[in-house]
Amino acid sequence: MSGGGGPSLMDSLFQRTLDDLIKGIRLHLPGAAQSSFISKSLDEIRREIKSTDSQTKSTALQKLTYLHSLHGIDMSWAAFHAVELTSSPSFLHKKTGYLAASLSFRPSMDVLLLLTNQLRKDLSSTNQHEASLALECLSVICTPDFARDLTPDIFTLLSSGKNSIRKKAIACLLMVFSQYPDAVRVCFKRLVDNLESADNVQTLAATVGVFCELASKEPRSYIPLAPEFYRILVDSRNNWVLIKVLKIFAHLAKLEPRLAKKVVELICDHMKQSEAKSLVFECVRTIVSSFYEYEFAVKLAVVKIREFLLDSDLNLRYLGLQGLLLVAPNHLWAVLENKEVVIKSLSDVDRNIKLEALRLVMSMVSDDNVVEICRVLIGYALKSDPEFCNEILRSMLSTCYRNVYEIIIDFDWYVSLLAEMARIPHCQNGEEIEFQLIDIGMRVKAVRPELVRVGRGLLIDPALLGSPFIHRILSAAAWVSGEYVKFSRNPFEIMEALLQPRTNLLPPSIRSVYIHSTFKVLSFFLHSFLLPGKGVNSSLSNFVDIEPGFTYSESEQEFTEIDHATSSSGLNKRDTFTQEAVVNMLTLVITSLTPLAESHDVEIQERVRNVLGLAQLAQQEISCNHDQKEKMVDKVDLKTSIIIRLINDALSEDFGPVSFSAQERVPVPNGLVLEENLSKLDSLCADVQLSISESFSLVKPILLPTDGDSISNQQNEEESETSPAESMSLLAEHRKRHGLFYLPSDHNKNASSSFPPANDPNQRDNDVEDLVKLTEESLVLKRKPSSSRPRPVVVKLDEGERLPITVKKTDENDDLISGAVRDVLLGNEASLRSSNPSGRRKGESHSKDKVENSETGNLSKRRSKHRNHGKNVEDKEENSEKSKKKSGGRHKARRRADGGIDVAVQKQVIPDFLL
Amino acid sequence: MIHFVLLISRQGKVRLTKWYSPYSQKERSKVIRELSGMILSRGPKLCNFVEWRGFKVVYKRYASLYFCMCINQEDNELEVLEIIHHYVEILDRYFGSVCELDLIFNFHKAYYILDEVLIAGELQESSKKTVARLVATQDSLVEAAKEEANSISNIIAQATK
């Protein structure tokens, strides 16, 4: 006798209690000691939990629950024991079991099936505390199976006489509906009944809470209930309830303007009278987000917002700013009215408030005030801590870039602003500035002289080379100076800047951009010297022909004149291309670059050798010429001249932005299988790819989507797409790997839809910026560009360049729920249309009936059958619903007629539902 | 709705976690790490709202404990702040000026009380009295069960002698 009971008795006598465990954990220092203590305790628990004594088991489970919820220890292995304890007759053990279940159970666990019967038993228990344990547990771990099997029990509890049970059952419904939409057909009517019975505030609050959540997902179905909600809005004095009802109306009013008209004054009354800030704020939010057409209401709301803004409570100030942000899209005046407060909030102590203020400031930006606002913001950026400083810069950059620099009129100013940003000590937005400098260079021809001037300023400053954050910007400056060197007043100076000793601080990828720019500058210089009045001039005059009358033409004409003039006018400029200067430059190039010819970096090495080759050739010939002193005659026939002419021809071609659909327009030749041989390449290169793409600099790195979902979507897309699209993605892939060889203009920001990761705006920068973008987009898009002002041409490509609109996919489940709700509501009220053909409904109710009855029979087999059946019906209904919506008003009359029959059929059926 | 409730001590120790939306264990510990870093680093007398992954976290510090609740963007922050205060008041009344140690050694009671305040991520009872009454009745049920268990174990102990 003692042999069998011995160990378990010993266990229970000397078992560590929960207190012992907690004290033990607190005694051991965090780290190795503590975790070894925990694992020792776990071993004990494993032994104790198998005990036949339910007290021992319960204590063990309680300890395990503690470890699970506060130390993240896995307890899925003990799930069975938790189920066991829920069926204990002792309330203590039952409670422990349920606590463990609700904290640790997952929908995927097999053991859940074992809990169904116990839940049912407890739900129908006469002890309300047992029922509430079961309801609480169900509200957390509800699965489709639970929801389906327990719907009848919850239905019963919905009209329980005990309020504490009824409200819990109501709150539970939300979970049940989301797991098993068919439950709507059973329980919805009673849920509505609870809305009408105003005897208990708590049940009403719970009911309104459920409707609030449901309506936030798919509001349309709940419009028929508007009279009920209206009554609550009028009668209720409970702020919790009112806040939820306001939320519901915020959703409904968007769909039904007549409703809005009816409630708007009521909401204003609440706003005026209420003492509770939470309710006032909810009124404000409801008005400005859904009732913004009612001027008087908005005015009142803005008054309240202003009160919030001027309050000493930081929370209210924060909410005030949020309210303004909501008003901004439709009533910008409200923001402008409170401009000072907003600007002042930029230097608040709380970072969150600063961010809100920044968003608001950005929402005010338009083409009229962008200069002014940016000036203010730069001032704040200089004063702020590094983190917020970068936040400001980022918002400015993204706002100005929006819709391809829509709000920028004076590009000369904007380019110098970019340079100014680069010089802000904490600037970490090098990548974005780099991108925009190059992008503007390619898109806006008129700004190139200024761009070169700005680029020179950046390049020439040796101090900037020391800061790694600015390297990317310098890379852009170097590229711009090389590419548009013809606008430079002093190419020699640029050459010096590009070759200054401190460039050895640059990473190789950027250094190679520098070296390539020296190549361009050198060839321009030689060309101007050897072939004056030829290629460069013609290209320049072409330029003028294309875009006459812009700011740059002044400086250009200067050049043209100089080059044409053989006499001594403009001596200084002429001097630029003297023989001496050329020789000096060649010496400079050769002496500075020769050491790099042995560089370990291939990019640098290759480019250096190119430059050196040209320089050495030119040096030989030109210094020979120098002796003969016949330069003017022979220059044209030199070998160098021929080469230079060729190089210059190659370089003189203008880079422009490339449309992302360009590749798609190229037809795939017959018989060419694009996937062949290449598909394997992808998997082979997968590892290498990342590291390679990092080392190139000119193209913005493509951010891969972080969640597995979109990756798989992308894969699916790639698999299913036809060959042109396939080639697009391969191209993009290639571009990613060999970024440097592509024009920086094919910026991934503007990608077309065929390469999802690159064009998703959400993945570009951090959340805040996106939010700023979002809030503003709606504001600025509506503004008409003031066409009267001269604005340089900004090259835009076809619509493919624009960011694609992401389509929001609604949850399938929500559709199912709202479909069912509509059926129930419309069917019962008989006043509106019903969309179900009557025959189908009959079948439906039939199956429902069986589910109800199956309670008693052997469950599992039939259950799955019915479930499938139900699902199918749902699906079909969905389809029919949709197709009807599409077909519009034509069938309205017929639908009405259908509705009549429908209701008749339903009336026969309903009693079965309602027990 | 409230997606989860966290109680974190000033030292970053977790004192209570309740999840109303599905999060895997891995996500849970990540969330706790992220949020405690974010919230504990905020100075005193700042606003009580933090934006986080498209949600809002409303937090309030009581003595050495931070009470945090995560809600949707469009939910009412002030309302949640009141819920937090409501819960704290009930705890305070139950334990008699509650302190962190009370919650450490009675973690299950903190859960039971929370379960009477919130269900499915919604406030279910705005009356402190009602909650106190319900919790007290449950406690008495537990006590009765304990006594019974003790007497049974006495019987067993005697029988095995």
PDB file of C-alpha atoms in Angstrom, chain A residues 1-2 5 9 18-20 22-23 26 30 34 53 55 62-63 65-74 90-93 95-96 99 102-107 127-129 132-133 135-136 139-140 164 167-169 171-172 174-175 201-202 205-206 209-210 213 216 238-240 243-244 247 251 276-279 281-282 285 308 313-316 318-319 322 348-353 356 359 767 771, chain B residues 1-2 7 13-20 22-26 28-29 32 42 44-54 56 59-60 72-83 86 100-101 103-109 111-112 114-116 118-127 130-131 133-143 145-146 148-150 152-153 156-157 159-161:
ATOM      1  CA  MET A   1       0.000   0.000   0.000  1.00  0.00           C
ATOM      2  CA  SER A   2       2.676   2.428   0.964  1.00  0.00           C
ATOM      3  CA  GLY A   5       1.393   5.855  -2.717  1.00  0.00           C
ATOM      4  CA  LEU A   9       3.001  11.297  -0.904  1.00  0.00           C
ATOM      5  CA  LEU A  18       4.835  28.741  -5.492  1.00  0.00           C
ATOM      6  CA  ASP A  19       6.259  31.052  -2.848  1.00  0.00           C
ATOM      7  CA  ASP A  20       9.316  28.836  -2.480  1.00  0.00           C
ATOM      8  CA  ILE A  22       9.547  32.682  -6.422  1.00  0.00           C
ATOM      9  CA  LYS A  23      11.832  33.211  -3.445  1.00  0.00           C
ATOM     10  CA  ARG A  26      14.798  35.976  -6.450  1.00  0.00           C
ATOM     11  CA  PRO A  30      19.963  36.630 -13.050  1.00  0.00           C
ATOM     12  CA  GLN A  34      19.019  31.650 -12.046  1.00  0.00           C
ATOM     13  CA  ASP A  53      -2.803  13.872  -5.965  1.00  0.00           C
ATOM     14  CA  GLN A  55      -3.241  19.241  -4.958  1.00  0.00           C
ATOM     15  CA  GLN A  62       0.724  26.849 -10.958  1.00  0.00           C
ATOM     16  CA  LYS A  63       4.475  27.034 -10.666  1.00  0.00           C
ATOM     17  CA  THR A  65       2.321  28.822 -15.278  1.00  0.00           C
ATOM     18  CA  TYR A  66       4.365  31.316 -13.356  1.00  0.00           C
ATOM     19  CA  LEU A  67       7.522  30.316 -15.187  1.00  0.00           C
ATOM     20  CA  HIS A  68       5.703  30.407 -18.486  1.00  0.00           C
ATOM     21  CA  SER A  69       4.069  33.770 -18.209  1.00  0.00           C
ATOM     22  CA  LEU A  70       6.920  35.661 -16.620  1.00  0.00           C
ATOM     23  CA  HIS A  71      10.011  33.804 -17.762  1.00  0.00           C
ATOM     24  CA  GLY A  72       8.832  32.598 -21.135  1.00  0.00           C
ATOM     25  CA  ILE A  73       9.359  28.903 -20.339  1.00  0.00           C
ATOM     26  CA  ASP A  74       7.597  26.572 -22.745  1.00  0.00           C
ATOM     27  CA  SER A  90     -12.263  21.576  -6.525  1.00  0.00           C
ATOM     28  CA  PHE A  91     -12.709  25.206  -7.551  1.00  0.00           C
ATOM     29  CA  LEU A  92      -9.104  25.981  -6.679  1.00  0.00           C
ATOM     30  CA  HIS A  93      -7.737  23.362  -9.037  1.00  0.00           C
ATOM     31  CA  LYS A  95      -9.138  27.806 -11.559  1.00  0.00           C
ATOM     32  CA  THR A  96      -5.473  26.887 -11.772  1.00  0.00           C
ATOM     33  CA  LEU A  99      -5.459  29.984 -15.882  1.00  0.00           C
ATOM     34  CA  SER A 102      -5.823  30.552 -21.152  1.00  0.00           C
ATOM     35  CA  LEU A 103      -2.215  31.646 -20.826  1.00  0.00           C
ATOM     36  CA  SER A 104      -0.549  28.864 -22.728  1.00  0.00           C
ATOM     37  CA  PHE A 105      -2.874  27.090 -25.136  1.00  0.00           C
ATOM     38  CA  ARG A 106      -2.400  27.540 -28.871  1.00  0.00           C
ATOM     39  CA  PRO A 107      -4.903  26.823 -31.598  1.00  0.00           C
ATOM     40  CA  ASN A 127     -22.049  28.117 -10.338  1.00  0.00           C
ATOM     41  CA  GLN A 128     -21.531  31.421 -12.110  1.00  0.00           C
ATOM     42  CA  HIS A 129     -17.858  31.490 -11.203  1.00  0.00           C
ATOM     43  CA  SER A 132     -17.090  32.750 -16.002  1.00  0.00           C
ATOM     44  CA  LEU A 133     -13.815  30.799 -15.855  1.00  0.00           C
ATOM     45  CA  LEU A 135     -15.963  32.010 -20.767  1.00  0.00           C
ATOM     46  CA  GLU A 136     -12.771  33.832 -19.957  1.00  0.00           C
ATOM     47  CA  SER A 139     -12.423  34.291 -25.116  1.00  0.00           C
ATOM     48  CA  VAL A 140      -8.676  33.794 -25.360  1.00  0.00           C
ATOM     49  CA  SER A 164     -21.734  39.047 -14.891  1.00  0.00           C
ATOM     50  CA  LYS A 167     -21.612  40.378 -20.321  1.00  0.00           C
ATOM     51  CA  LYS A 168     -18.839  37.819 -20.527  1.00  0.00           C
ATOM     52  CA  ALA A 169     -20.764  35.729 -22.999  1.00  0.00           C
ATOM     53  CA  ALA A 171     -17.714  39.791 -25.086  1.00  0.00           C
ATOM     54  CA  CYS A 172     -16.852  36.219 -26.022  1.00  0.00           C
ATOM     55  CA  LEU A 174     -16.429  38.562 -30.931  1.00  0.00           C
ATOM     56  CA  MET A 175     -13.939  35.718 -30.800  1.00  0.00           C
ATOM     57  CA  VAL A 201     -24.881  49.208 -18.192  1.00  0.00           C
ATOM     58  CA  GLN A 202     -22.229  46.517 -18.215  1.00  0.00           C
ATOM     59  CA  ALA A 205     -21.163  48.239 -22.741  1.00  0.00           C
ATOM     60  CA  ALA A 206     -20.097  44.740 -23.695  1.00  0.00           C
ATOM     61  CA  GLY A 209     -17.993  46.902 -27.614  1.00  0.00           C
ATOM     62  CA  VAL A 210     -18.675  43.899 -29.814  1.00  0.00           C
ATOM     63  CA  GLU A 213     -15.175  45.918 -33.252  1.00  0.00           C
ATOM     64  CA  SER A 216     -14.645  48.684 -37.638  1.00  0.00           C
ATOM     65  CA  ASN A 238     -21.980  56.184 -19.495  1.00  0.00           C
ATOM     66  CA  ASN A 239     -18.806  57.484 -21.071  1.00  0.00           C
ATOM     67  CA  TRP A 240     -17.428  54.038 -21.846  1.00  0.00           C
ATOM     68  CA  ILE A 243     -17.098  56.403 -26.733  1.00  0.00           C
ATOM     69  CA  LYS A 244     -17.814  53.078 -28.405  1.00  0.00           C
ATOM     70  CA  LYS A 247     -16.723  55.016 -32.934  1.00  0.00           C
ATOM     71  CA  HIS A 251     -17.814  54.248 -39.397  1.00  0.00           C
ATOM     72  CA  ALA A 276     -14.552  63.734 -19.464  1.00  0.00           C
ATOM     73  CA  LYS A 277     -11.626  64.496 -21.703  1.00  0.00           C
ATOM     74  CA  SER A 278     -11.694  61.045 -23.185  1.00  0.00           C
ATOM     75  CA  LEU A 279     -15.239  61.535 -24.406  1.00  0.00           C
ATOM     76  CA  PHE A 281     -11.559  63.799 -27.581  1.00  0.00           C
ATOM     77  CA  GLU A 282     -13.580  60.967 -29.038  1.00  0.00           C
ATOM     78  CA  ARG A 285     -11.954  62.625 -33.491  1.00  0.00           C
ATOM     79  CA  PHE A 308      -6.036  70.512 -25.726  1.00  0.00           C
ATOM     80  CA  ASP A 313      -1.001  68.027 -19.588  1.00  0.00           C
ATOM     81  CA  LEU A 314       1.371  66.513 -22.123  1.00  0.00           C
ATOM     82  CA  ASN A 315      -1.106  63.772 -22.973  1.00  0.00           C
ATOM     83  CA  LEU A 316      -3.688  66.301 -24.020  1.00  0.00           C
ATOM     84  CA  TYR A 318      -0.170  65.105 -27.827  1.00  0.00           C
ATOM     85  CA  LEU A 319      -3.778  64.297 -28.575  1.00  0.00           C
ATOM     86  CA  GLN A 322      -3.150  64.226 -33.357  1.00  0.00           C
ATOM     87  CA  ASP A 348       9.005  70.080 -26.785  1.00  0.00           C
ATOM     88  CA  VAL A 349      10.689  67.917 -24.191  1.00  0.00           C
ATOM     89  CA  ASP A 350       8.803  64.851 -25.343  1.00  0.00           C
ATOM     90  CA  ARG A 351      10.026  63.213 -28.491  1.00  0.00           C
ATOM     91  CA  ASN A 352       6.570  61.875 -29.344  1.00  0.00           C
ATOM     92  CA  ILE A 353       5.132  65.351 -29.312  1.00  0.00           C
ATOM     93  CA  GLU A 356       3.571  64.748 -34.127  1.00  0.00           C
ATOM     94  CA  ARG A 359       4.138  65.588 -39.158  1.00  0.00           C
ATOM     95  CA  ASP A 767       7.465  54.351 -40.119  1.00  0.00           C
ATOM     96  CA  LEU A 771       3.161  58.423 -41.887  1.00  0.00           C
TER      97      LEU A 771
ATOM     98  CA  MET B   1      -9.528  46.474 -28.487  1.00  0.00           C
ATOM     99  CA  ILE B   2      -6.567  45.911 -26.217  1.00  0.00           C
ATOM    100  CA  LEU B   7       3.432  44.880 -16.355  1.00  0.00           C
ATOM    101  CA  LYS B  13      11.501  42.516 -15.172  1.00  0.00           C
ATOM    102  CA  VAL B  14       8.176  41.259 -16.436  1.00  0.00           C
ATOM    103  CA  ARG B  15       5.500  41.016 -13.764  1.00  0.00           C
ATOM    104  CA  LEU B  16       2.428  40.119 -15.783  1.00  0.00           C
ATOM    105  CA  THR B  17       1.643  39.415 -19.430  1.00  0.00           C
ATOM    106  CA  LYS B  18      -1.768  38.884 -20.885  1.00  0.00           C
ATOM    107  CA  TRP B  19      -2.278  38.485 -24.615  1.00  0.00           C
ATOM    108  CA  TYR B  20      -5.670  39.045 -26.176  1.00  0.00           C
ATOM    109  CA  PRO B  22      -2.474  35.736 -30.952  1.00  0.00           C
ATOM    110  CA  TYR B  23       1.276  36.096 -30.591  1.00  0.00           C
ATOM    111  CA  SER B  24       3.706  33.211 -30.699  1.00  0.00           C
ATOM    112  CA  GLN B  25       6.101  32.737 -27.820  1.00  0.00           C
ATOM    113  CA  LYS B  26       8.895  34.129 -29.944  1.00  0.00           C
ATOM    114  CA  ARG B  28       5.932  37.678 -27.239  1.00  0.00           C
ATOM    115  CA  SER B  29       9.458  37.862 -25.961  1.00  0.00           C
ATOM    116  CA  ILE B  32       8.440  42.575 -24.395  1.00  0.00           C
ATOM    117  CA  ARG B  42      11.451  57.526 -21.499  1.00  0.00           C
ATOM    118  CA  PRO B  44       9.373  61.028 -16.258  1.00  0.00           C
ATOM    119  CA  LYS B  45       6.648  63.560 -16.929  1.00  0.00           C
ATOM    120  CA  LEU B  46       6.412  62.789 -20.620  1.00  0.00           C
ATOM    121  CA  CYS B  47       3.209  61.828 -22.355  1.00  0.00           C
ATOM    122  CA  ASN B  48       1.897  58.324 -21.768  1.00  0.00           C
ATOM    123  CA  PHE B  49       1.563  57.213 -25.367  1.00  0.00           C
ATOM    124  CA  VAL B  50       4.115  55.519 -27.526  1.00  0.00           C
ATOM    125  CA  GLU B  51       3.715  54.586 -31.139  1.00  0.00           C
ATOM    126  CA  TRP B  52       4.934  51.150 -31.913  1.00  0.00           C
ATOM    127  CA  ARG B  53       4.674  49.092 -35.115  1.00  0.00           C
ATOM    128  CA  GLY B  54       1.510  50.841 -36.217  1.00  0.00           C
ATOM    129  CA  LYS B  56      -0.233  52.589 -29.812  1.00  0.00           C
ATOM    130  CA  TYR B  59       1.577  53.136 -20.361  1.00  0.00           C
ATOM    131  CA  LYS B  60       1.588  54.577 -16.914  1.00  0.00           C
ATOM    132  CA  ASN B  72      -5.064  50.181 -32.261  1.00  0.00           C
ATOM    133  CA  GLN B  73      -4.289  53.544 -33.755  1.00  0.00           C
ATOM    134  CA  GLU B  74      -7.911  54.619 -33.759  1.00  0.00           C
ATOM    135  CA  ASP B  75      -8.666  53.540 -30.196  1.00  0.00           C
ATOM    136  CA  ASN B  76      -9.095  56.092 -27.457  1.00  0.00           C
ATOM    137  CA  GLU B  77      -5.873  56.606 -25.541  1.00  0.00           C
ATOM    138  CA  LEU B  78      -7.436  58.431 -22.634  1.00  0.00           C
ATOM    139  CA  GLU B  79      -9.976  55.671 -22.179  1.00  0.00           C
ATOM    140  CA  VAL B  80      -7.203  53.106 -21.900  1.00  0.00           C
ATOM    141  CA  LEU B  81      -5.363  55.286 -19.464  1.00  0.00           C
ATOM    142  CA  GLU B  82      -8.495  55.208 -17.363  1.00  0.00           C
ATOM    143  CA  ILE B  83      -8.689  51.436 -17.677  1.00  0.00           C
ATOM    144  CA  HIS B  86      -9.134  51.409 -12.837  1.00  0.00           C
ATOM    145  CA  GLU B 100       5.350  45.139  -6.537  1.00  0.00           C
ATOM    146  CA  LEU B 101       5.984  42.264  -4.134  1.00  0.00           C
ATOM    147  CA  LEU B 103       2.010  41.101  -7.487  1.00  0.00           C
ATOM    148  CA  ILE B 104       5.129  38.946  -7.587  1.00  0.00           C
ATOM    149  CA  PHE B 105       3.937  36.514  -4.976  1.00  0.00           C
ATOM    150  CA  ASN B 106       0.300  36.606  -6.025  1.00  0.00           C
ATOM    151  CA  PHE B 107       0.755  36.608  -9.761  1.00  0.00           C
ATOM    152  CA  HIS B 108      -2.278  34.366 -10.228  1.00  0.00           C
ATOM    153  CA  LYS B 109      -4.461  36.760  -8.279  1.00  0.00           C
ATOM    154  CA  TYR B 111      -4.471  37.581 -13.392  1.00  0.00           C
ATOM    155  CA  TYR B 112      -7.805  36.716 -11.846  1.00  0.00           C
ATOM    156  CA  LEU B 114      -7.441  41.388 -14.555  1.00  0.00           C
ATOM    157  CA  ASP B 115      -9.814  38.778 -15.947  1.00  0.00           C
ATOM    158  CA  GLU B 116     -12.648  40.412 -14.089  1.00  0.00           C
ATOM    159  CA  LEU B 118     -10.990  42.912 -19.038  1.00  0.00           C
ATOM    160  CA  ILE B 119     -12.310  40.197 -21.279  1.00  0.00           C
ATOM    161  CA  ALA B 120     -11.422  39.598 -24.909  1.00  0.00           C
ATOM    162  CA  GLY B 121      -9.466  42.843 -24.844  1.00  0.00           C
ATOM    163  CA  GLU B 122     -12.419  44.963 -23.751  1.00  0.00           C
ATOM    164  CA  LEU B 123     -13.334  46.499 -20.448  1.00  0.00           C
ATOM    165  CA  GLN B 124     -16.073  44.364 -18.934  1.00  0.00           C
ATOM    166  CA  GLU B 125     -16.671  45.912 -15.547  1.00  0.00           C
ATOM    167  CA  SER B 126     -16.349  49.584 -14.727  1.00  0.00           C
ATOM    168  CA  SER B 127     -17.507  49.226 -11.156  1.00  0.00           C
ATOM    169  CA  THR B 130     -18.536  44.651  -8.393  1.00  0.00           C
ATOM    170  CA  VAL B 131     -15.080  43.426  -9.230  1.00  0.00           C
ATOM    171  CA  ARG B 133     -17.234  41.465  -4.724  1.00  0.00           C
ATOM    172  CA  LEU B 134     -16.686  38.874  -7.461  1.00  0.00           C
ATOM    173  CA  VAL B 135     -13.065  38.372  -6.554  1.00  0.00           C
ATOM    174  CA  ALA B 136     -13.946  38.026  -2.882  1.00  0.00           C
ATOM    175  CA  THR B 137     -16.532  35.339  -3.641  1.00  0.00           C
ATOM    176  CA  GLN B 138     -14.047  33.469  -5.738  1.00  0.00           C
ATOM    177  CA  ASP B 139     -11.521  33.687  -2.957  1.00  0.00           C
ATOM    178  CA  SER B 140     -13.959  32.221  -0.514  1.00  0.00           C
ATOM    179  CA  LEU B 141     -14.643  29.389  -2.946  1.00  0.00           C
ATOM    180  CA  VAL B 142     -10.924  28.777  -3.177  1.00  0.00           C
ATOM    181  CA  GLU B 143     -10.572  28.806   0.581  1.00  0.00           C
ATOM    182  CA  ALA B 145     -11.696  24.082  -1.638  1.00  0.00           C
ATOM    183  CA  LYS B 146      -8.406  24.331   0.209  1.00  0.00           C
ATOM    184  CA  GLU B 148     -11.571  20.400   1.877  1.00  0.00           C
ATOM    185  CA  ALA B 149      -8.345  19.364   0.208  1.00  0.00           C
ATOM    186  CA  ASN B 150      -6.524  19.589   3.478  1.00  0.00           C
ATOM    187  CA  ILE B 152      -8.808  14.866   2.378  1.00  0.00           C
ATOM    188  CA  SER B 153      -5.063  14.833   2.429  1.00  0.00           C
ATOM    189  CA  ILE B 156      -4.974   9.938   2.942  1.00  0.00           C
ATOM    190  CA  ALA B 157      -2.023  10.569   5.162  1.00  0.00           C
ATOM    191  CA  ALA B 159      -4.677   5.860   5.673  1.00  0.00           C
ATOM    192  CA  THR B 160      -1.151   5.353   4.368  1.00  0.00           C
ATOM    193  CA  LYS B 161       0.381   5.224   7.811  1.00  0.00           C
TER     194      LYS B 161
END
